[in-house]
mmCIF file of C-alpha atoms and ligand atoms in Angstrom:
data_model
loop_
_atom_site.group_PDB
_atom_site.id
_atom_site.type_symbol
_atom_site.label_atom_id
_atom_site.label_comp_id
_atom_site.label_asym_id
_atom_site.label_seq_id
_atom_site.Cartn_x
_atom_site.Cartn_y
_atom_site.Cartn_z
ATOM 1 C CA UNK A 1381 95.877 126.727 106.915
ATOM 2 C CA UNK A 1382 95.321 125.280 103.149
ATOM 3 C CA UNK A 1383 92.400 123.153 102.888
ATOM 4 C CA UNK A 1384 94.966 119.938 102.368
ATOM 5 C CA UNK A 1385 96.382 120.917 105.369
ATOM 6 C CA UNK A 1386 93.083 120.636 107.130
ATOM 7 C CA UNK A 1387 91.830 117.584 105.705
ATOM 8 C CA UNK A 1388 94.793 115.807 106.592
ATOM 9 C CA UNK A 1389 94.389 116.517 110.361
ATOM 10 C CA UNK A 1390 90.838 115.231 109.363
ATOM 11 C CA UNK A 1391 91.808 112.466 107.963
ATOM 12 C CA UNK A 1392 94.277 111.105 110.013
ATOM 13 C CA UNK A 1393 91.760 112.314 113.320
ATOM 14 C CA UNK A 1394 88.751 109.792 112.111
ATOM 15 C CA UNK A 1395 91.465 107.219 110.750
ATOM 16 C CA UNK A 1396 92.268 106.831 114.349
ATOM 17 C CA UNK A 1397 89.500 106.955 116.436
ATOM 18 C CA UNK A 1398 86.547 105.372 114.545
ATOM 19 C CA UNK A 1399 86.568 105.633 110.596
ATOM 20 C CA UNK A 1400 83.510 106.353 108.309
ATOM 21 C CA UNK A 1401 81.688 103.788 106.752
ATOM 22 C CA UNK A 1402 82.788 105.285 103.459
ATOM 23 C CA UNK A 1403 86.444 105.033 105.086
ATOM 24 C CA UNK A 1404 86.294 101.612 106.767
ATOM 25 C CA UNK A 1405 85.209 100.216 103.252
ATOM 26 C CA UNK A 1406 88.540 102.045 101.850
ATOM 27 C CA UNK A 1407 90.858 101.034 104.951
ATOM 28 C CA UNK A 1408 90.669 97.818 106.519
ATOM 29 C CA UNK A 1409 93.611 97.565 108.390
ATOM 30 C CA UNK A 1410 97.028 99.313 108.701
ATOM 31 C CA UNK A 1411 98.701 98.920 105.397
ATOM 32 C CA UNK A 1412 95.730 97.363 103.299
ATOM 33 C CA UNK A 1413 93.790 99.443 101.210
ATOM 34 C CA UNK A 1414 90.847 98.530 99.099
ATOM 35 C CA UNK A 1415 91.053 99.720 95.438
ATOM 36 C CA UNK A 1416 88.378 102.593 94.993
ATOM 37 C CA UNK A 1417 85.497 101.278 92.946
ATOM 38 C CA UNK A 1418 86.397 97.613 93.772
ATOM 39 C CA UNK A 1419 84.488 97.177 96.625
ATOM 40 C CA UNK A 1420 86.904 94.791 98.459
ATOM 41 C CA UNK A 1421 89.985 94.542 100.158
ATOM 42 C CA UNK A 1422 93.260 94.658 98.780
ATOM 43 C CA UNK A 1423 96.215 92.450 99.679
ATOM 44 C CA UNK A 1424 99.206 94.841 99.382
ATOM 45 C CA UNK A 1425 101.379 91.880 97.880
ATOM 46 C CA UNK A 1426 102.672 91.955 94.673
ATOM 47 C CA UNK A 1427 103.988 88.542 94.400
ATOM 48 C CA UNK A 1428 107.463 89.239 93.316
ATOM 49 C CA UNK A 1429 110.374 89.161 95.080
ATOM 50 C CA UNK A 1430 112.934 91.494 96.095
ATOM 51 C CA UNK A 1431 115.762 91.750 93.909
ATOM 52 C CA UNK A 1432 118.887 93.672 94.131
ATOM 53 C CA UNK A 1433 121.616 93.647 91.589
ATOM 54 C CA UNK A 1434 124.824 91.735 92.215
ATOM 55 C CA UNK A 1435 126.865 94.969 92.821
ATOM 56 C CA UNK A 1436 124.132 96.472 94.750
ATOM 57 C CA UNK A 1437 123.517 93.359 97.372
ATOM 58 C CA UNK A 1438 126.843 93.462 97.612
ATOM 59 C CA UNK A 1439 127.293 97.095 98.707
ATOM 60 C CA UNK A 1440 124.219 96.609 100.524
ATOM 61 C CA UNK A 1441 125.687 93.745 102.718
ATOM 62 C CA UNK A 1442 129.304 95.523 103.598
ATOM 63 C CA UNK A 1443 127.763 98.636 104.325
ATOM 64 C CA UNK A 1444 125.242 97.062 106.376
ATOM 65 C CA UNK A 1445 128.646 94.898 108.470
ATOM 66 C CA UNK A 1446 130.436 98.162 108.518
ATOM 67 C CA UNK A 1447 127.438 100.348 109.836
ATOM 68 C CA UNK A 1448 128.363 99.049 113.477
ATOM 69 C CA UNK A 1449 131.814 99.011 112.919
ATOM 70 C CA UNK A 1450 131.841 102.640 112.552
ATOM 71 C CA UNK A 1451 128.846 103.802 114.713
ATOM 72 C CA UNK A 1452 130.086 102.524 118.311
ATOM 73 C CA UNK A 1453 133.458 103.965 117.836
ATOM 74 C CA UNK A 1454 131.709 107.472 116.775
ATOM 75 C CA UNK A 1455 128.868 107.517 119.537
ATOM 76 C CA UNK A 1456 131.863 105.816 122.385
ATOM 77 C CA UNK A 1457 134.602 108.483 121.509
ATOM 78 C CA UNK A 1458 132.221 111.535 121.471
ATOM 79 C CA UNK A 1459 130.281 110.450 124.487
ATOM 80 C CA UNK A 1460 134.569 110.326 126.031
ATOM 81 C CA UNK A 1461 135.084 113.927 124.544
ATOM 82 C CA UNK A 1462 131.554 115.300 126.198
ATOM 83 C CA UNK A 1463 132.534 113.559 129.721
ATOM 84 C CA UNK A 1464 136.334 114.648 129.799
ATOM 85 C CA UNK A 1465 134.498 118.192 129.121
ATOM 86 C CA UNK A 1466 131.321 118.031 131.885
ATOM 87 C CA UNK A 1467 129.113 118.310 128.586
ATOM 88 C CA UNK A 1468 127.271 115.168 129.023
ATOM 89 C CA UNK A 1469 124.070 117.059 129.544
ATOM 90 C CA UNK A 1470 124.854 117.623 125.443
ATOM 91 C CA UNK A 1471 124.997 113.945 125.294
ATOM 92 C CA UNK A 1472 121.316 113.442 126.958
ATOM 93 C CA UNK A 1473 120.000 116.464 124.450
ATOM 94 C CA UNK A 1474 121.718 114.434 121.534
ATOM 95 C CA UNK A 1475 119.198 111.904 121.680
ATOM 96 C CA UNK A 1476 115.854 113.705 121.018
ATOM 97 C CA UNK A 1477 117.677 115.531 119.132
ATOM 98 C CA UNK A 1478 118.796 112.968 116.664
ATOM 99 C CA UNK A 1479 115.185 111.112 116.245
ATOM 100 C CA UNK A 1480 113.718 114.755 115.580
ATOM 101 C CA UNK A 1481 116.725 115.083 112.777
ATOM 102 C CA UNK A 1482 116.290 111.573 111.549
ATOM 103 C CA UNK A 1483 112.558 111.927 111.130
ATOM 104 C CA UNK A 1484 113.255 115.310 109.037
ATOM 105 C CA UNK A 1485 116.077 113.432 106.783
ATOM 106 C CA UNK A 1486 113.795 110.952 106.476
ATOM 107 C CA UNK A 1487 111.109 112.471 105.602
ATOM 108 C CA UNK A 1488 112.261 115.283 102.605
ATOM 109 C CA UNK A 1489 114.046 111.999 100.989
ATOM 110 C CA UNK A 1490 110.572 110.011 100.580
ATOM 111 C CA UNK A 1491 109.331 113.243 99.649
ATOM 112 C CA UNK A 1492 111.842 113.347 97.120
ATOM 113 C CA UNK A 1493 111.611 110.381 96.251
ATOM 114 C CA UNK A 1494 107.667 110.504 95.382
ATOM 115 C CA UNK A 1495 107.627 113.834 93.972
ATOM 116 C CA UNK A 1496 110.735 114.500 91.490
ATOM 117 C CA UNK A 1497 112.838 112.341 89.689
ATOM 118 C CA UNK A 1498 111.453 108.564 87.647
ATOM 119 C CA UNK A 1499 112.541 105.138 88.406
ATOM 120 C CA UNK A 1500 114.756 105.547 85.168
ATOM 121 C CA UNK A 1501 116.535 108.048 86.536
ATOM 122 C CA UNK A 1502 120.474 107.013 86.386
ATOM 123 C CA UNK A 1503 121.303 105.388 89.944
ATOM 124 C CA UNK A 1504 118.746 106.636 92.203
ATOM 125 C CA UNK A 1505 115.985 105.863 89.974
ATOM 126 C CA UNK A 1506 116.470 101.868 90.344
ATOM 127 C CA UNK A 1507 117.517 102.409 94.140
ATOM 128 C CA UNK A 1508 115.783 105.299 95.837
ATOM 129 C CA UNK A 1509 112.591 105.835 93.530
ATOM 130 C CA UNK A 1510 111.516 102.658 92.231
ATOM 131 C CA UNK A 1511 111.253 101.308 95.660
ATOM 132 C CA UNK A 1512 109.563 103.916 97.530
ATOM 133 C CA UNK A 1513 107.014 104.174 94.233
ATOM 134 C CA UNK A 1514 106.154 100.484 94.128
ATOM 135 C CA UNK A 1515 105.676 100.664 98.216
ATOM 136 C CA UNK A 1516 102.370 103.005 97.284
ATOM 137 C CA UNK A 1517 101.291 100.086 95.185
ATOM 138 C CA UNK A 1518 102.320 97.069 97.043
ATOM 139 C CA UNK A 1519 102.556 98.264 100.776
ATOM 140 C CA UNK A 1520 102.756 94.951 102.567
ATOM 141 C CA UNK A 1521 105.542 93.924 100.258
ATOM 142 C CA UNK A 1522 108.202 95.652 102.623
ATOM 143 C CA UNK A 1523 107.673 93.190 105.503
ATOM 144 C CA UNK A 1524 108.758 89.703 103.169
ATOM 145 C CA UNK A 1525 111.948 91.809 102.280
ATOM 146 C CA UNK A 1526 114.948 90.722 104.405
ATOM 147 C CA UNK A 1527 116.976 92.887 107.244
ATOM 148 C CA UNK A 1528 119.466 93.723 105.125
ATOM 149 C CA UNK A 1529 117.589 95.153 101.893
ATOM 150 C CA UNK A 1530 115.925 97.436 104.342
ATOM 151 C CA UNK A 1531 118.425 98.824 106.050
ATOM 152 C CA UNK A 1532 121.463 98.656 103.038
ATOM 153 C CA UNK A 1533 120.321 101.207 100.949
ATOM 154 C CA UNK A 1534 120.406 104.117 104.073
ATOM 155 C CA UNK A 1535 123.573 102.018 105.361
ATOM 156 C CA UNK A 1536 125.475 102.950 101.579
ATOM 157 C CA UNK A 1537 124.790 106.814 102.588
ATOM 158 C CA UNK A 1538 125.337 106.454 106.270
ATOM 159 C CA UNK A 1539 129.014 104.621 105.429
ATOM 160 C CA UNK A 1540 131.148 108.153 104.306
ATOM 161 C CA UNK A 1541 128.854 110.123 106.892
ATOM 162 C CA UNK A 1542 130.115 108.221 109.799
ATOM 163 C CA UNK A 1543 133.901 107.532 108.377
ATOM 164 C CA UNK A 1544 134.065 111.624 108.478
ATOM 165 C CA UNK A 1545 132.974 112.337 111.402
ATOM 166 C CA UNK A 1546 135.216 109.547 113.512
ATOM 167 C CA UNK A 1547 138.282 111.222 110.924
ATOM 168 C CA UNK A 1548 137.143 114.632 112.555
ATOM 169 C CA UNK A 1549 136.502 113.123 116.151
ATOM 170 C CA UNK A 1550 140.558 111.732 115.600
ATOM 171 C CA UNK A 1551 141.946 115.179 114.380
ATOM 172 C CA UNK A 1552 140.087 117.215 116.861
ATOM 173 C CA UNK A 1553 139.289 117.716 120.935
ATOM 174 C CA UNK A 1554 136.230 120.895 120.485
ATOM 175 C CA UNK A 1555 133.230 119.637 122.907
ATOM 176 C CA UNK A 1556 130.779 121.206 120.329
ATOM 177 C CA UNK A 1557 132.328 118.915 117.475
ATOM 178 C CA UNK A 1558 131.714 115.920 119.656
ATOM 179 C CA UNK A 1559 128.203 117.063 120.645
ATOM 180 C CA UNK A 1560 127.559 117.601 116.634
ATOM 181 C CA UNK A 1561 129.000 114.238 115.587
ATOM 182 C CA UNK A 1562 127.512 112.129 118.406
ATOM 183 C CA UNK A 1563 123.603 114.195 117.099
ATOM 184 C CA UNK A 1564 124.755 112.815 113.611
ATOM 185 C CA UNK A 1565 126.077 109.321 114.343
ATOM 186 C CA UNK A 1566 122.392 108.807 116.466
ATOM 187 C CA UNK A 1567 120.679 110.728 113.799
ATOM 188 C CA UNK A 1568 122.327 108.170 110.835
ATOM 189 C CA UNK A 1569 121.200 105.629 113.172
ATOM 190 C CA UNK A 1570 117.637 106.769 113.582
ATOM 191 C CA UNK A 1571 117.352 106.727 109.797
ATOM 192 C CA UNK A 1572 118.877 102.875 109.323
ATOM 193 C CA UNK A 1573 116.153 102.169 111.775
ATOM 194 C CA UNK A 1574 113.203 104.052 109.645
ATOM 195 C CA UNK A 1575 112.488 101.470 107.124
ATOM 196 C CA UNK A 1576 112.404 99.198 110.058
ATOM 197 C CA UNK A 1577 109.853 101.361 111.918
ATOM 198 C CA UNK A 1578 108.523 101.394 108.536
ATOM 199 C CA UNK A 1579 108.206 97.974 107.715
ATOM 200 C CA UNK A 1580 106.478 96.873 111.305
ATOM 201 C CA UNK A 1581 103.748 99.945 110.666
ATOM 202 C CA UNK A 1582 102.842 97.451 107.271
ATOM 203 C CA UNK A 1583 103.148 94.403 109.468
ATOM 204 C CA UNK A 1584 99.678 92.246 109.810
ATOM 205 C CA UNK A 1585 100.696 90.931 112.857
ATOM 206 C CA UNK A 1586 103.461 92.775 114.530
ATOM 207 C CA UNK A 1587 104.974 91.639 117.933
ATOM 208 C CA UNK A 1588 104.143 92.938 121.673
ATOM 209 C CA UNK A 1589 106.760 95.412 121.823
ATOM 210 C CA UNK A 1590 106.454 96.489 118.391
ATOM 211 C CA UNK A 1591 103.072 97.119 119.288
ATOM 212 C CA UNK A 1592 103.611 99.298 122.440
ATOM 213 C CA UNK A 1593 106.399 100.973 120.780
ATOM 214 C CA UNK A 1594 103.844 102.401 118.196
ATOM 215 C CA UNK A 1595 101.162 103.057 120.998
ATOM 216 C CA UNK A 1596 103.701 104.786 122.759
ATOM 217 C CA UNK A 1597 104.464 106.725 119.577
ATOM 218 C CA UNK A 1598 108.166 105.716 119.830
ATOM 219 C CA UNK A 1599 108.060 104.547 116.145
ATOM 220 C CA UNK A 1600 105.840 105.064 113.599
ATOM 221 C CA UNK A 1601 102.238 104.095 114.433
ATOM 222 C CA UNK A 1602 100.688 102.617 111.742
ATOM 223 C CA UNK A 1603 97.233 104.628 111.723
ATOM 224 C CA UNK A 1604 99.153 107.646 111.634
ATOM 225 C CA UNK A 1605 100.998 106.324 108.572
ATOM 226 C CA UNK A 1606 97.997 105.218 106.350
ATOM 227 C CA UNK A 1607 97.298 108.946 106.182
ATOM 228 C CA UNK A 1608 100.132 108.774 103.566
ATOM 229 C CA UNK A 1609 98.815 105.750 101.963
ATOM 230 C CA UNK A 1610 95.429 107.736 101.229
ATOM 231 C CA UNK A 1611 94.296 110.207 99.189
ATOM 232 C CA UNK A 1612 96.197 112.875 98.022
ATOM 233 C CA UNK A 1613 98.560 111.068 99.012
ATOM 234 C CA UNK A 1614 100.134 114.413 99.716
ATOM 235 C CA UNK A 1615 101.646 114.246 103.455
ATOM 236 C CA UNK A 1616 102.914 112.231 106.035
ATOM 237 C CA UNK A 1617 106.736 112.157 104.821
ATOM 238 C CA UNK A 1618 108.098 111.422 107.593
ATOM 239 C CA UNK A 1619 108.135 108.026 108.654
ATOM 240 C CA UNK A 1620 110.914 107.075 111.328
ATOM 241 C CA UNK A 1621 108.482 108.160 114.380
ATOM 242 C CA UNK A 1622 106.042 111.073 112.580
ATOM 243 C CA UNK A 1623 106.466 113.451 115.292
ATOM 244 C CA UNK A 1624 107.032 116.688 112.374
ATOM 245 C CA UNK A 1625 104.299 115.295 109.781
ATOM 246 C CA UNK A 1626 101.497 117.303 112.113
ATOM 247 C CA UNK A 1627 104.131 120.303 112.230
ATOM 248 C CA UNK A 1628 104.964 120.479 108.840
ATOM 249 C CA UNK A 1629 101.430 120.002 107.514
ATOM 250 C CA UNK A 1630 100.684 122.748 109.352
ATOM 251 C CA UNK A 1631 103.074 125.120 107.239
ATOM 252 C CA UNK A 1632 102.702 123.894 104.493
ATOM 253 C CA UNK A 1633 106.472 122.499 104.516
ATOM 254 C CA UNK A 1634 106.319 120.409 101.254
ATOM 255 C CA UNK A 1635 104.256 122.484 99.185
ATOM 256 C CA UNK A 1636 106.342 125.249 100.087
ATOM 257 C CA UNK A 1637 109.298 123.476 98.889
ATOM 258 C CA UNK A 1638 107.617 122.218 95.413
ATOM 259 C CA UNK A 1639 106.839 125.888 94.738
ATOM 260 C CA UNK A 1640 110.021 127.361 95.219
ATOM 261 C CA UNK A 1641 111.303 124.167 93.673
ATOM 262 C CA UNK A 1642 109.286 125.456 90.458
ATOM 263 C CA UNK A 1643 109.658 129.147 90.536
ATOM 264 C CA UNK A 1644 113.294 128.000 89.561
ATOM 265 C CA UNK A 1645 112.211 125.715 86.682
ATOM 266 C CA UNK A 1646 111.913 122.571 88.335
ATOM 267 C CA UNK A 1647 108.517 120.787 88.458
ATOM 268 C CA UNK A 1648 107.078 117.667 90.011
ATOM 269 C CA UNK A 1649 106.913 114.526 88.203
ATOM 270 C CA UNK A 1650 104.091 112.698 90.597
ATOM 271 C CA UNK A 1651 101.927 110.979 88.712
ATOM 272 C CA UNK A 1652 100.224 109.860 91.468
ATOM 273 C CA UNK A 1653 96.315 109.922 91.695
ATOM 274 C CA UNK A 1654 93.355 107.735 92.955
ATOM 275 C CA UNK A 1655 94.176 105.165 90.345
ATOM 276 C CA UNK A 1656 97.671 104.357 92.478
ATOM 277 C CA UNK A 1657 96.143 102.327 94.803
ATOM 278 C CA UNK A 1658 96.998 99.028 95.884
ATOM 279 C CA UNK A 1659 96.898 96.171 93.526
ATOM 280 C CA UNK A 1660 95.820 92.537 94.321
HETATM 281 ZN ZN1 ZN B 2826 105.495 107.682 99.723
HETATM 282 ZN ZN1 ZN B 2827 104.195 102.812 103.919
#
């Protein structure tokens, strides 16, 4: 096990049951850090607000109004398929299934995301990259954007997923098929929902439920999360529930990836070091 590796599980061990003085100065509650060096507590606002283009909201807000429209029919008629068959059983194993998948998705795209490409980078630099790298700087800023800006941008991939699979679902009668698009329809659900799950492991003051759902480890839980948010800023990808960040720090997953990523000529541009820290 690499020494990252290690400190990680460190990390994230004392984050959660009682943090260092050295540590409580740096994290002061989920989602705020405290600049190193400035010897206070950062807000995690940037003061700006979210802005989409006009082609983009409006993509955003169809896709988001056609995300339903296509799931229940997918997750209905599958679920039909596996009952005509006696597969339900496939239908209960979907569900774990799906979360496991949509943490996975979830997490090699913010990985991604923070490791290759730059926010000038033609489409997804304005809509995948820019976003996810101004989150490290401003990570309260996700809970003042609205419903629809954090689920749109999944919902705009998730649209042609789930159109092809209820296409196959119409053309076809194999249990297996069903089983496989009723994983993916949950899983494309699962990571709509992350940013969500997301955005509530930033909140200040999140609700009851949301609360118990994190305890519970249901959805992300915020301690678990700030591992990402501090130094090296290396792990914790995943971010729809976190169940495969212990797992995949473990191997070595992303680090893995990045080097056989660059053995074929294709190298990192993360820029990111102790000075990308939160900003007041
Ligand atoms: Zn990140
Ligand atoms: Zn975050």
């Amino acid at each position: 096990m690499s020494a990252l590796v290690q400190d990680s599980f460190d990390l994230e061990k004392q984050l959660i049951s009682s943090p260092s003085p050295e540590q409580a100065d740096q994290l002061t509650e989920p989602g705020v850090l405290a600049a190193p060096g400035s010897g206070h507590a950062a807000k995690g606002y940037s003061g700006i607000a979210d802005h989409s283009t006009p082609a983009h909201a409006f993509l955003e807000h169809t896709t988001s109004i056609m995300f339903p429209i296509l799931f229940v029919p997918n997750v209905y008629f599958s679920f039909d398929r596996l009952y005509e068959l006696e597969l339900l059983w496939l239908g209960a194993l979907a569900i774990p299934l799906a979360l496991v998948l949509g943490d996975f998705v979830g997490g090699l795209v913010h990985w991604a995301a923070d490791t290759y490409f730059s926010e000038d980078t033609p489409v997804v630099g304005p809509a995948l990259i820019k976003p996810f790298r101004e989150h490290h700087l401003y990570p309260r800023d996700i809970t003042t954007h609205t419903f629809v800006s954090i689920v749109g941008n999944v919902c705009i991939l998730a649209i042609p997923i789930l159109s092809l699979c209820l296409y196959l679902l119409w053309i076809t009668q194999h249990g297996l098929l069903a089983f496989a698009i009723l994983w993916t329809s949950l899983m494309t659900a699962a990571t709509v929902a992350t940013n969500v799950f997301h955005k509530w492991a930033h909140q200040e003051k999140p609700s009851a439920l949301v609360r118990w759902l994190q305890r519970m480890r249901l959805v992300l839980e915020p301690r678990h999360h700030q591992v990402h948010h501090t130094e090296p800023f290396k792990m914790h990808y995943c971010i729809t529930n976190g169940w495969l960040n212990p797992l995949l720090n473990k191997i070595g997953f992303f680090r893995k990836l990045e080097a056989g990523l660059r053995s074929l000529g294709i190298e990192t541009t993360n820029t990111r070091n102790s000075c990308d820290t939160v900003r007041t």
